[in-house]
């Protein structure tokens, strides 16, 4: 039974000849098991009756032993009659009863279950795009490094206006697994909520200087006929400074109140690295916890909610984007891809490869835990304490690059590429993309002026959110928060990483394929056999118990020297003393085989004579006076 189900555990249902099912085969095994146990119990219980009759017992006990060998009902009756005076006999009877319930346990042993089965063969292709080298040939550099390909520009816009795009994959069944990790160049992001760095300044202005020194907390604190302004300023580092200013003139009309400020950025000494600042400035509604766009009250009922931009009335954030190397494994289930990030170079700085003219060609990064020899790194006087190391190279010897992109055919460089340890991004694109992106998202977004609202009654900011469409979308038309800014950069990271992975360069300087797809295993849905191993414990235990019972009976019979007559009824006829049986008994009938041979020489006849009813007459066939009917 175990040998049959074990090879098929969690495997598709077996297809056997004649449509034989696993349950049918288990039923046959159960029948064989019960038959084998029945034979053992019949022989052993029958043999134990002779131990029972080693003392004077009533003849009726012979009938009870005989019934016990025939089934559970007789076994229960014998248990009751003997009152556990013979534990070994009781054990045999208990096994006889338990054997009745083997069938349901065996049938519960297996059940069908949904599973995935690996698809093998040439058509079983499961791939995901990845690359070690990113060079966009349509994105070139001019004096301002601001030329990017139309396709890359489209990917950038889509990232802002829609959720991030997952990389395309090949998995025809919709169920694939990529157990082995794979690496690729990507774009990483990070965002921080820097609201605590916002400086808010509130002032009143008046026609004369008597009220100019007021320091109000809100517009209602300003003198009558005076103006009111609220400034929000935020800076990050030495180069990024953002500010908003809301003004209310003496007639109570807003003068272009800017509630949300420009997204500014600047490049820094990391390829692809660009840094953004976002400021949602304070308004006259900030203290009242009122939505900037709808005048609805915010519910600020938790510590996390209290720190939200809507509850505190203003907010600021800084975000960065930079190239990185990500290491994943992945699963595709029901057509949905889930990539799991295993490791990442994050914001590790990259090195630079310069051509013979001293111009930067590529930015490079090495993974020290790949299969390339660490000696290559040591030759460059690099430390191997960190997994990610910048790779710097100056090309000094002229060579014919042919159609390649100014890369040297040096042995260590080629070795790093071939072993998948070196990652390259074009220096052109790493300069043009940040500058282009910075110009695209720099700008102002504000709420339009509200008409004729006095300082005393004004609780609403405005209804019209103004500014470039790109900036308005980033700020979600005024309904913004740190989570919104973070989600935008997550979309940008996902979409541009997908673009990089699908536009990797195949060959460099005669190296092997640098953008070879990650390979996985394809599975299809099937019905498999699920073995529920606990259910096999009962038939296994019953088999073991019956075996032990048999061995103990054999040992007890040999130790006592009891004849092995088992349940043979011939012993009652051929080995009985008294009642006139001496004439058919002999020394040759001491064993079952001897009794069987002797019984062949004895004739039995049932006749009805006299008032006592039917009688059985036995006589030796050698008796010349015996008449045997034909």
Coordinates of C-alpha atoms in Angstrom, one line a residue:
X1 CA 0.0 0.0 0.0
X2 CA 2.8 2.4 1.0
X3 CA 4.8 1.4 -2.1
X4 CA 1.8 2.3 -4.3
X5 CA 0.8 5.7 -3.0
X6 CA 4.3 7.1 -2.1
X7 CA 5.6 7.5 -5.7
X8 CA 2.4 9.3 -6.6
X9 CA 2.2 11.7 -3.7
X10 CA 1.6 15.2 -5.0
X11 CA 1.8 13.9 -8.5
X12 CA -0.9 13.9 -11.2
X13 CA -3.4 11.1 -10.8
X14 CA -1.9 7.9 -12.3
X15 CA -3.2 6.7 -15.6
X16 CA -3.3 2.9 -15.5
X17 CA -4.6 0.4 -18.0
X18 CA -8.3 -0.5 -18.0
X19 CA -9.0 2.8 -16.2
X20 CA -8.0 1.4 -12.8
X21 CA -8.2 4.1 -10.2
X22 CA -6.1 4.4 -7.1
X23 CA -9.1 3.9 -4.9
X24 CA -9.9 0.6 -6.6
X25 CA -6.4 -0.6 -6.1
X26 CA -6.5 0.4 -2.5
X27 CA -9.8 -1.5 -2.1
X28 CA -8.0 -4.6 -3.4
X29 CA -5.1 -4.1 -1.0
X30 CA -7.6 -3.7 1.8
X31 CA -9.3 -7.0 0.9
X32 CA -6.0 -8.8 0.8
X33 CA -5.0 -7.3 4.1
X34 CA -8.2 -8.3 5.8
X35 CA -8.0 -11.8 4.3
X36 CA -4.4 -12.2 5.5
X37 CA -5.3 -10.9 9.0
X38 CA -8.4 -13.2 9.0
X39 CA -6.3 -16.3 8.2
X40 CA -3.8 -15.4 11.0
X41 CA -6.5 -14.8 13.5
X42 CA -8.5 -17.9 12.6
X43 CA -5.5 -20.1 13.0
X44 CA -4.2 -18.4 16.2
X45 CA -7.6 -18.2 18.0
X46 CA -8.3 -21.9 17.0
X47 CA -4.9 -22.8 18.4
X48 CA -5.5 -20.9 21.6
X49 CA -8.5 -23.1 22.3
X50 CA -6.2 -26.0 23.0
X51 CA -4.4 -23.9 25.6
X52 CA -7.8 -23.1 27.1
X53 CA -8.6 -26.8 27.3
X54 CA -5.4 -27.6 29.0
X55 CA -7.7 -27.4 32.0
X56 CA -11.1 -29.0 32.3
X57 CA -13.6 -26.8 30.5
X58 CA -17.2 -27.2 29.3
X59 CA -17.5 -28.4 25.7
X60 CA -19.6 -25.4 24.9
X61 CA -16.5 -23.3 25.0
X62 CA -15.4 -25.1 21.8
X63 CA -18.4 -23.6 20.1
X64 CA -17.5 -20.1 21.3
X65 CA -13.9 -20.4 20.0
X66 CA -15.3 -21.7 16.7
X67 CA -17.6 -18.7 16.4
X68 CA -14.8 -16.3 17.3
X69 CA -12.8 -17.5 14.3
X70 CA -15.7 -16.7 12.0
X71 CA -16.2 -13.0 12.7
X72 CA -16.4 -10.0 15.0
X73 CA -19.7 -11.1 16.6
X74 CA -18.2 -14.4 17.8
X75 CA -15.1 -12.6 18.9
X76 CA -17.1 -10.2 21.0
X77 CA -19.0 -13.1 22.5
X78 CA -15.8 -14.9 23.4
X79 CA -14.4 -11.7 25.1
X80 CA -17.5 -11.4 27.2
X81 CA -17.6 -15.1 28.1
X82 CA -13.9 -15.3 29.1
X83 CA -13.9 -12.1 31.1
X84 CA -10.3 -11.4 30.0
X85 CA -9.0 -14.5 31.7
X86 CA -6.9 -15.2 28.7
X87 CA -5.4 -11.9 27.6
X88 CA -3.8 -13.4 24.5
X89 CA -7.1 -14.7 23.3
X90 CA -8.8 -11.4 24.1
X91 CA -6.1 -9.6 22.0
X92 CA -6.8 -11.8 19.0
X93 CA -10.6 -11.2 19.3
X94 CA -10.0 -7.4 19.6
X95 CA -7.9 -7.5 16.4
X96 CA -10.7 -9.4 14.7
X97 CA -13.2 -6.7 15.6
X98 CA -10.8 -3.8 14.6
X99 CA -10.3 -5.4 11.2
X100 CA -13.9 -4.5 10.4
X101 CA -13.1 -0.8 10.2
X102 CA -10.0 -0.9 8.0
X103 CA -11.8 0.0 4.8
X104 CA -12.8 3.6 5.7
X105 CA -9.3 4.4 6.9
X106 CA -7.7 3.2 3.7
X107 CA -10.2 5.1 1.6
X108 CA -9.4 8.3 3.5
X109 CA -5.7 7.8 2.8
X110 CA -5.8 9.6 -0.5
X111 CA -7.8 12.5 -1.9
X112 CA -7.6 14.6 -5.1
X113 CA -6.0 18.0 -4.8
X114 CA -5.2 20.9 -7.1
X115 CA -1.5 21.2 -7.9
X116 CA 1.0 22.5 -10.4
X117 CA 3.0 20.2 -12.5
X118 CA 6.1 21.2 -14.3
X119 CA 5.9 21.4 -18.1
X120 CA 8.9 19.9 -19.8
X121 CA 10.2 20.1 -23.3
X122 CA 11.2 22.7 -25.9
X123 CA 7.9 24.6 -25.5
X124 CA 8.2 25.0 -21.7
X125 CA 9.8 28.4 -21.8
X126 CA 9.5 30.7 -18.8
X127 CA 11.5 33.9 -19.1
X128 CA 11.8 37.4 -17.6
X129 CA 13.8 40.3 -19.1
X130 CA 17.0 41.4 -17.4
X131 CA 20.2 43.1 -18.4
X132 CA 23.7 43.9 -17.3
X133 CA 24.1 46.8 -19.7
X134 CA 21.8 49.6 -20.5
X135 CA 22.5 51.8 -23.5
X136 CA 19.7 53.6 -25.3
X137 CA 21.0 54.2 -28.7
X138 CA 18.2 56.7 -29.5
X139 CA 19.1 58.8 -26.4
X140 CA 22.1 60.9 -27.3
X141 CA 24.0 63.7 -25.6
X142 CA 24.2 67.3 -26.7
X143 CA 25.8 70.1 -24.9
X144 CA 23.0 70.2 -22.3
X145 CA 22.6 66.4 -22.0
X146 CA 18.8 66.6 -22.6
X147 CA 18.1 64.4 -25.5
X148 CA 16.2 61.2 -24.7
X149 CA 14.4 58.8 -27.0
X150 CA 10.7 59.2 -27.6
X151 CA 10.1 55.7 -26.2
X152 CA 11.8 56.6 -23.0
X153 CA 10.0 59.9 -22.8
X154 CA 6.7 58.0 -23.2
X155 CA 7.6 55.6 -20.5
X156 CA 8.4 58.5 -18.2
X157 CA 5.0 60.1 -18.7
X158 CA 3.2 56.9 -18.3
X159 CA 4.9 56.3 -15.0
X160 CA 3.5 59.6 -13.6
X161 CA 0.0 59.2 -14.9
X162 CA -0.5 55.5 -14.4
X163 CA 0.6 52.6 -12.1
X164 CA 4.1 51.2 -12.6
X165 CA 4.4 48.7 -15.3
X166 CA 5.6 45.1 -14.6
X167 CA 8.1 43.6 -17.0
X168 CA 6.8 41.5 -19.8
X169 CA 7.2 37.8 -19.3
X170 CA 6.9 34.6 -21.3
X171 CA 4.8 32.0 -19.5
X172 CA 2.1 30.5 -21.7
X173 CA 0.4 28.6 -18.9
X174 CA 0.3 31.6 -16.6
X175 CA 2.0 29.6 -13.8
X176 CA 5.8 29.8 -13.6
X177 CA 8.4 29.9 -10.9
X178 CA 11.9 31.4 -11.0
X179 CA 13.6 29.6 -8.1
X180 CA 17.1 30.8 -9.1
X181 CA 17.8 34.5 -8.4
X182 CA 18.5 36.8 -11.2
X183 CA 20.0 40.3 -11.3
X184 CA 19.3 43.3 -13.5
X185 CA 20.0 47.0 -13.7
X186 CA 17.0 49.1 -12.5
X187 CA 16.0 52.4 -11.0
X188 CA 15.7 52.6 -7.2
X189 CA 13.8 55.3 -5.3
X190 CA 13.6 56.6 -1.8
X191 CA 11.3 59.2 -0.2
X192 CA 11.3 60.8 3.2
X193 CA 8.7 62.9 4.9
X194 CA 10.4 66.1 5.9
X195 CA 7.4 68.1 7.1
X196 CA 9.2 68.9 10.4
X197 CA 11.7 71.0 8.4
X198 CA 9.0 73.4 7.1
X199 CA 9.2 76.9 8.5
X200 CA 5.9 78.8 8.6
X201 CA 5.8 82.6 8.9
X202 CA 2.5 84.6 9.4
X203 CA 2.5 88.4 9.1
X204 CA 0.1 91.3 8.9
X205 CA 0.6 94.3 6.6
X206 CA -1.2 97.6 6.9
X207 CA -1.3 101.0 5.1
X208 CA 0.6 102.5 8.0
X209 CA 3.4 101.1 10.1
X210 CA 1.6 100.9 13.3
X211 CA 0.2 97.5 12.6
X212 CA 3.1 96.1 10.6
X213 CA 4.7 94.5 13.6
X214 CA 1.8 92.3 14.4
X215 CA 2.5 88.5 14.8
X216 CA -0.8 86.9 14.2
X217 CA -1.6 83.2 14.4
X218 CA -4.4 83.5 11.8
X219 CA -6.0 86.1 9.5
X220 CA -8.5 87.1 12.2
X221 CA -5.7 88.3 14.4
X222 CA -4.8 91.1 11.9
X223 CA -6.2 94.6 12.4
X224 CA -9.1 95.8 10.3
X225 CA -8.2 96.8 6.8
X226 CA -4.8 95.3 7.1
X227 CA -3.3 92.6 4.8
X228 CA -2.4 89.1 5.8
X229 CA 0.3 86.7 4.4
X230 CA 1.3 83.2 5.3
X231 CA 4.7 81.9 4.0
X232 CA 5.9 78.3 4.1
X233 CA 9.6 77.7 3.4
X234 CA 11.5 74.4 3.1
X235 CA 15.1 73.6 2.2
X236 CA 17.1 70.4 1.8
X237 CA 20.8 70.6 1.6
X238 CA 22.4 73.7 0.0
X239 CA 20.8 73.7 -3.4
X240 CA 17.1 72.8 -2.9
X241 CA 14.9 75.6 -1.5
X242 CA 11.1 75.7 -1.9
X243 CA 8.6 78.3 -0.7
X244 CA 4.9 79.2 -0.9
X245 CA 3.2 82.4 0.0
X246 CA -0.5 83.0 0.6
X247 CA -1.6 86.7 0.6
X248 CA -4.9 88.3 1.6
X249 CA -5.3 92.0 0.6
X250 CA -7.1 94.6 2.6
X251 CA -10.4 93.9 0.8
X252 CA -10.4 90.3 1.9
X253 CA -9.5 88.8 -1.5
X254 CA -6.8 86.2 -2.0
X255 CA -3.9 87.2 -4.2
X256 CA -2.9 84.0 -5.9
X257 CA -2.6 81.9 -2.8
X258 CA -0.1 79.1 -3.5
X259 CA -1.0 76.1 -1.5
X260 CA 1.3 73.5 -3.2
X261 CA 4.7 74.4 -4.3
X262 CA 7.1 73.5 -7.1
X263 CA 8.9 70.2 -7.4
X264 CA 12.5 71.1 -7.8
X265 CA 15.5 68.9 -8.4
X266 CA 19.2 68.9 -8.9
X267 CA 21.7 66.3 -10.1
X268 CA 24.4 65.0 -7.8
X269 CA 27.5 62.9 -8.2
X270 CA 25.7 59.6 -8.9
X271 CA 24.7 58.5 -12.4
X272 CA 21.0 58.7 -12.9
X273 CA 20.8 60.4 -9.5
X274 CA 18.3 63.1 -9.2
X275 CA 16.8 64.7 -6.1
X276 CA 13.3 66.2 -5.7
X277 CA 11.6 68.3 -3.1
X278 CA 7.9 68.7 -2.6
X279 CA 6.2 71.3 -0.5
X280 CA 2.5 71.6 0.4
X281 CA 2.5 75.0 2.1
X282 CA 0.3 76.1 4.9
X283 CA -3.0 77.9 4.2
X284 CA -5.5 79.8 6.4
X285 CA -7.3 76.5 6.9
X286 CA -4.3 74.6 8.2
X287 CA -5.1 75.1 11.8
X288 CA -8.7 74.0 11.4
X289 CA -7.9 70.6 9.9
X290 CA -9.9 71.4 6.8
X291 CA -9.4 69.8 3.4
X292 CA -7.6 72.3 1.1
X293 CA -9.9 71.5 -1.8
X294 CA -13.3 70.6 -0.3
X295 CA -13.4 72.4 3.1
X296 CA -14.4 69.0 4.6
X297 CA -13.1 68.3 8.1
X298 CA -10.3 65.8 8.5
X299 CA -10.6 63.0 11.0
X300 CA -7.4 62.9 13.0
X301 CA -7.9 60.1 15.4
X302 CA -4.6 58.3 15.6
X303 CA -0.9 59.2 16.0
X304 CA -0.2 58.2 12.4
X305 CA -3.1 60.3 11.2
X306 CA -2.0 63.3 13.3
X307 CA 1.3 63.4 11.4
X308 CA -0.4 63.4 8.0
X309 CA -0.2 66.5 5.8
X310 CA -4.0 67.0 6.0
X311 CA -4.1 67.0 9.7
X312 CA -1.0 69.2 10.3
X313 CA -2.1 71.5 7.5
X314 CA 1.1 71.4 5.5
X315 CA 3.8 68.9 4.4
X316 CA 7.1 68.4 2.7
X317 CA 9.0 65.5 1.2
X318 CA 12.3 64.7 -0.5
X319 CA 12.7 61.9 -3.0
X320 CA 15.6 60.6 -5.0
X321 CA 16.0 58.3 -8.0
X322 CA 19.3 56.5 -8.8
X323 CA 20.5 53.5 -10.9
X324 CA 20.9 50.3 -9.0
X325 CA 21.3 46.6 -9.4
X326 CA 18.4 44.5 -8.1
X327 CA 18.4 40.8 -7.4
X328 CA 15.1 39.0 -7.6
X329 CA 13.3 35.7 -7.6
X330 CA 9.8 35.6 -8.9
X331 CA 6.5 33.7 -9.3
X332 CA 3.8 34.0 -11.9
X333 CA 0.5 32.7 -10.6
X334 CA -2.7 32.9 -12.7
X335 CA -1.0 35.3 -15.0
X336 CA 0.1 37.7 -12.3
X337 CA 3.8 38.4 -11.8
X338 CA 5.2 38.8 -8.3
X339 CA 8.9 39.7 -8.1
X340 CA 10.5 39.4 -4.7
X341 CA 13.5 41.7 -4.1
X342 CA 16.3 39.6 -2.6
X343 CA 19.1 42.2 -2.6
X344 CA 19.8 45.6 -4.1
X345 CA 22.8 47.9 -4.5
X346 CA 20.4 50.7 -3.5
X347 CA 22.2 54.1 -3.6
X348 CA 25.7 52.7 -3.9
X349 CA 27.8 55.1 -6.1
X350 CA 28.9 53.8 -9.5
X351 CA 32.4 54.1 -11.1
X352 CA 33.1 55.6 -14.5
X353 CA 34.8 54.1 -17.6
X354 CA 36.6 56.7 -19.8
X355 CA 37.6 56.3 -23.4
X356 CA 41.0 57.1 -24.8
X357 CA 40.0 60.7 -25.2
X358 CA 39.2 61.0 -21.6
X359 CA 35.4 61.2 -22.1
X360 CA 33.0 59.3 -19.9
X361 CA 31.4 56.4 -21.7
X362 CA 29.8 54.2 -19.1
X363 CA 29.1 54.1 -15.4
X364 CA 30.0 50.8 -13.9
X365 CA 29.3 48.7 -10.8
X366 CA 30.7 45.3 -9.7
X367 CA 28.9 42.6 -7.8
X368 CA 31.7 40.9 -5.7
X369 CA 29.6 37.9 -4.8
X370 CA 29.1 36.7 -8.4
X371 CA 31.2 33.9 -10.0
X372 CA 34.0 36.1 -11.3
X373 CA 37.4 35.8 -9.7
X374 CA 38.0 38.2 -6.8
X375 CA 41.6 38.6 -8.1
X376 CA 40.2 40.9 -10.8
X377 CA 39.1 43.3 -8.1
X378 CA 42.3 43.0 -6.1
X379 CA 44.3 43.9 -9.3
X380 CA 42.4 47.2 -9.2
X381 CA 43.3 47.8 -5.5
X382 CA 39.7 47.5 -4.6
X383 CA 38.3 46.4 -1.3
X384 CA 36.0 43.4 -1.3
X385 CA 34.4 44.1 2.0
X386 CA 31.3 45.4 0.3
X387 CA 29.2 43.4 -2.1
X388 CA 28.9 46.4 -4.5
X389 CA 31.9 48.2 -5.7
X390 CA 32.3 51.1 -8.2
X391 CA 34.4 50.1 -11.3
X392 CA 36.7 52.8 -12.7
X393 CA 38.7 52.3 -15.9
X394 CA 40.7 54.7 -18.1
X395 CA 41.3 53.4 -21.6
X396 CA 44.9 54.3 -22.7
X397 CA 45.6 52.0 -25.6
X398 CA 43.9 52.7 -29.0
X399 CA 42.0 49.9 -30.6
X400 CA 39.4 49.3 -33.3
X401 CA 36.0 49.3 -31.6
X402 CA 34.2 48.6 -34.9
X403 CA 30.5 49.0 -34.2
X404 CA 30.9 48.9 -30.5
X405 CA 30.6 51.8 -28.1
X406 CA 34.1 52.6 -27.2
X407 CA 34.9 49.7 -24.8
X408 CA 38.3 48.1 -24.5
X409 CA 38.8 44.4 -25.2
X410 CA 40.7 43.9 -21.9
X411 CA 40.8 40.5 -20.3
X412 CA 39.6 41.6 -16.8
X413 CA 36.8 43.7 -18.3
X414 CA 35.6 40.9 -20.6
X415 CA 35.9 38.4 -17.8
X416 CA 33.7 40.5 -15.5
X417 CA 31.1 40.9 -18.3
X418 CA 31.0 37.3 -19.3
X419 CA 30.6 36.2 -15.7
X420 CA 27.7 38.6 -15.2
X421 CA 29.6 40.6 -12.5
X422 CA 29.8 43.9 -14.2
X423 CA 26.9 46.3 -14.7
X424 CA 27.1 49.2 -17.1
X425 CA 24.8 52.2 -17.8
X426 CA 25.5 54.6 -20.6
X427 CA 27.0 57.9 -19.3
X428 CA 25.0 59.8 -21.9
X429 CA 21.7 58.6 -20.7
X430 CA 22.6 58.9 -17.0
X431 CA 23.2 62.6 -17.6
X432 CA 20.4 63.4 -20.1
X433 CA 17.6 61.6 -18.2
X434 CA 18.0 63.5 -14.9
X435 CA 18.2 66.9 -16.6
X436 CA 15.2 66.1 -18.8
X437 CA 13.2 64.8 -15.9
X438 CA 14.1 67.8 -13.7
X439 CA 12.9 70.2 -16.4
X440 CA 9.8 68.2 -16.9
X441 CA 8.6 68.2 -13.3
X442 CA 9.8 71.6 -12.1
X443 CA 6.9 74.0 -11.7
X444 CA 4.2 75.5 -9.5
X445 CA 0.8 74.3 -8.6
X446 CA -1.7 76.5 -6.7
X447 CA -5.3 77.1 -5.8
X448 CA -7.0 79.7 -7.8
X449 CA -8.1 83.0 -6.1
X450 CA -11.4 82.9 -4.2
X451 CA -13.8 85.7 -5.0
X452 CA -14.7 88.3 -2.4
X453 CA -14.2 86.3 0.8
X454 CA -13.6 88.3 3.9
X455 CA -10.9 87.3 6.4
X456 CA -13.6 86.9 9.1
X457 CA -15.8 84.5 7.2
X458 CA -13.3 82.7 5.0
X459 CA -12.9 79.0 5.7
X460 CA -12.5 77.7 2.2
X461 CA -9.4 78.1 0.2
X462 CA -10.7 77.7 -3.4
X463 CA -12.1 75.3 -5.9
X464 CA -9.7 75.6 -8.9
X465 CA -6.4 73.8 -8.8
X466 CA -4.0 75.5 -11.2
X467 CA -0.6 74.7 -12.7
X468 CA 1.0 72.3 -15.2
X469 CA -0.9 69.1 -15.7
X470 CA 2.1 67.0 -14.7
X471 CA 2.5 68.9 -11.4
X472 CA -1.2 68.8 -10.8
X473 CA -1.2 65.0 -11.2
X474 CA 1.7 64.6 -8.9
X475 CA -0.1 66.6 -6.3
X476 CA -3.4 64.8 -7.1
X477 CA -5.2 68.0 -7.8
X478 CA -4.8 69.2 -4.2
X479 CA -5.6 65.9 -2.5
X480 CA -2.0 65.2 -1.7
X481 CA -0.1 63.5 1.1
X482 CA 3.2 61.9 1.6
X483 CA 1.8 58.5 0.5
X484 CA 0.7 60.1 -2.8
X485 CA 4.2 61.4 -3.5
X486 CA 5.7 58.1 -2.5
X487 CA 3.4 56.2 -4.8
X488 CA 4.3 58.4 -7.8
X489 CA 8.0 57.6 -7.3
X490 CA 7.3 54.0 -6.9
X491 CA 5.5 54.0 -10.3
X492 CA 8.4 55.9 -11.8
X493 CA 10.9 53.3 -10.4
X494 CA 8.8 50.3 -11.6
X495 CA 8.2 51.7 -15.1
X496 CA 11.7 52.9 -15.9
X497 CA 13.2 49.7 -14.4
X498 CA 11.0 47.8 -16.9
X499 CA 12.1 50.0 -19.7
X500 CA 15.8 49.4 -18.8
X501 CA 15.3 45.6 -18.6
X502 CA 13.6 45.5 -22.0
X503 CA 16.1 47.7 -23.7
X504 CA 19.4 46.2 -22.5
X505 CA 22.3 45.9 -24.9
X506 CA 23.0 42.4 -26.1
X507 CA 26.7 42.5 -27.0
X508 CA 29.7 44.5 -26.0
X509 CA 33.3 44.1 -27.0
X510 CA 32.8 40.5 -28.1
X511 CA 31.3 39.4 -24.8
X512 CA 28.5 36.9 -24.4
X513 CA 24.8 37.9 -24.2
X514 CA 24.6 40.6 -21.6
X515 CA 20.8 40.7 -21.6
X516 CA 20.0 37.0 -21.5
X517 CA 16.6 36.5 -20.0
X518 CA 16.1 34.9 -16.6
X519 CA 15.0 31.3 -17.0
X520 CA 12.3 29.7 -14.8
X521 CA 10.1 26.6 -14.8
X522 CA 6.7 26.4 -16.2
X523 CA 3.8 24.6 -14.5
X524 CA 0.3 23.7 -15.5
X525 CA -2.7 23.1 -13.2
X526 CA -3.6 19.5 -12.7
X527 CA -5.4 17.2 -10.3
X528 CA -2.8 15.5 -8.1
X529 CA -2.9 12.7 -5.5
X530 CA -2.7 14.0 -2.0
X531 CA -1.7 11.3 0.5
X532 CA -2.9 11.9 4.0
X533 CA -0.3 10.0 5.9
X534 CA -1.9 9.9 9.3
X535 CA -4.7 7.7 7.9
X536 CA -2.3 4.9 7.1
X537 CA -1.4 4.6 10.8
X538 CA -4.4 2.5 11.6
X539 CA -4.0 -0.3 9.0
X540 CA -0.2 -0.2 9.6
X541 CA -0.8 -0.6 13.4
X542 CA -3.3 -3.3 12.9
X543 CA -0.9 -5.2 10.6
X544 CA 1.9 -4.9 13.1
X545 CA -0.4 -6.0 16.0
X546 CA -1.6 -9.0 14.0
X547 CA 2.0 -10.0 13.3
X548 CA 3.0 -9.6 16.9
X549 CA 0.0 -11.6 18.0
X550 CA 1.0 -14.4 15.6
X551 CA 4.5 -14.5 16.8
X552 CA 3.5 -14.6 20.5
X553 CA 1.0 -17.5 19.8
X554 CA 3.8 -19.4 17.9
X555 CA 6.2 -18.9 20.8
X556 CA 3.6 -19.9 23.4
X557 CA 2.6 -23.0 21.5
X558 CA 6.2 -24.1 21.2
X559 CA 7.0 -23.4 24.8
X560 CA 4.1 -25.4 26.1
X561 CA 4.5 -28.2 23.6
X562 CA 0.9 -28.0 22.5
X563 CA 0.0 -29.8 19.3
X564 CA -0.5 -27.5 16.3
X565 CA -4.2 -28.4 15.6
X566 CA -5.3 -24.8 15.1
X567 CA -9.1 -24.7 14.5
X568 CA -9.3 -28.1 12.9
X569 CA -12.5 -29.9 13.9
X570 CA -10.9 -33.3 13.2
X571 CA -9.1 -33.1 16.5
X572 CA -12.5 -33.3 18.3
X573 CA -13.2 -36.6 16.5
X574 CA -9.8 -38.2 16.2
X575 CA -8.1 -37.2 19.4
X576 CA -11.0 -37.5 21.8
X577 CA -10.9 -40.1 24.5
X578 CA -14.1 -41.8 25.7
X579 CA -17.5 -41.8 24.1
X580 CA -16.5 -44.7 21.9
X581 CA -13.8 -42.9 19.8
X582 CA -10.9 -45.1 20.7
X583 CA -11.5 -47.3 17.7
X584 CA -10.7 -44.6 15.2
X585 CA -7.9 -42.8 17.1
X586 CA -4.3 -43.7 16.6
X587 CA -0.8 -42.4 17.1
X588 CA -0.7 -41.1 13.5
X589 CA -3.3 -38.5 14.3
X590 CA -1.2 -36.3 16.5
X591 CA -0.7 -33.6 13.8
X592 CA -3.2 -31.9 11.5
X593 CA -1.6 -33.7 8.5
X594 CA -1.9 -37.0 10.2
X595 CA -5.5 -36.4 11.1
X596 CA -6.3 -35.4 7.6
X597 CA -4.8 -38.6 6.3
X598 CA -6.6 -40.7 8.9
X599 CA -9.9 -39.0 8.1
X600 CA -9.6 -40.2 4.5
X601 CA -10.0 -43.8 5.9
X602 CA -13.1 -43.0 8.0
X603 CA -16.6 -43.0 6.7
X604 CA -19.3 -40.8 8.2
X605 CA -23.0 -41.5 7.9
X606 CA -25.9 -39.4 9.2
X607 CA -28.9 -41.5 10.0
X608 CA -32.2 -41.1 11.8
X609 CA -32.9 -44.1 14.0
X610 CA -34.7 -44.3 17.3
X611 CA -36.4 -41.8 19.4
X612 CA -33.2 -39.8 20.0
X613 CA -33.2 -38.3 16.5
X614 CA -30.5 -38.1 13.9
X615 CA -27.2 -39.7 14.7
X616 CA -23.7 -39.7 13.1
X617 CA -22.0 -43.0 12.6
X618 CA -18.3 -43.3 11.8
X619 CA -16.5 -46.4 10.8
X620 CA -13.2 -47.4 9.4
X621 CA -13.4 -47.9 5.6
X622 CA -11.3 -51.1 6.1
X623 CA -14.1 -52.6 8.1
X624 CA -15.5 -55.4 5.9
X625 CA -19.0 -55.0 7.4
X626 CA -19.2 -51.4 6.4
X627 CA -21.5 -50.6 3.6
X628 CA -20.6 -47.4 1.7
X629 CA -23.3 -46.1 -0.6
X630 CA -22.4 -45.1 -4.1

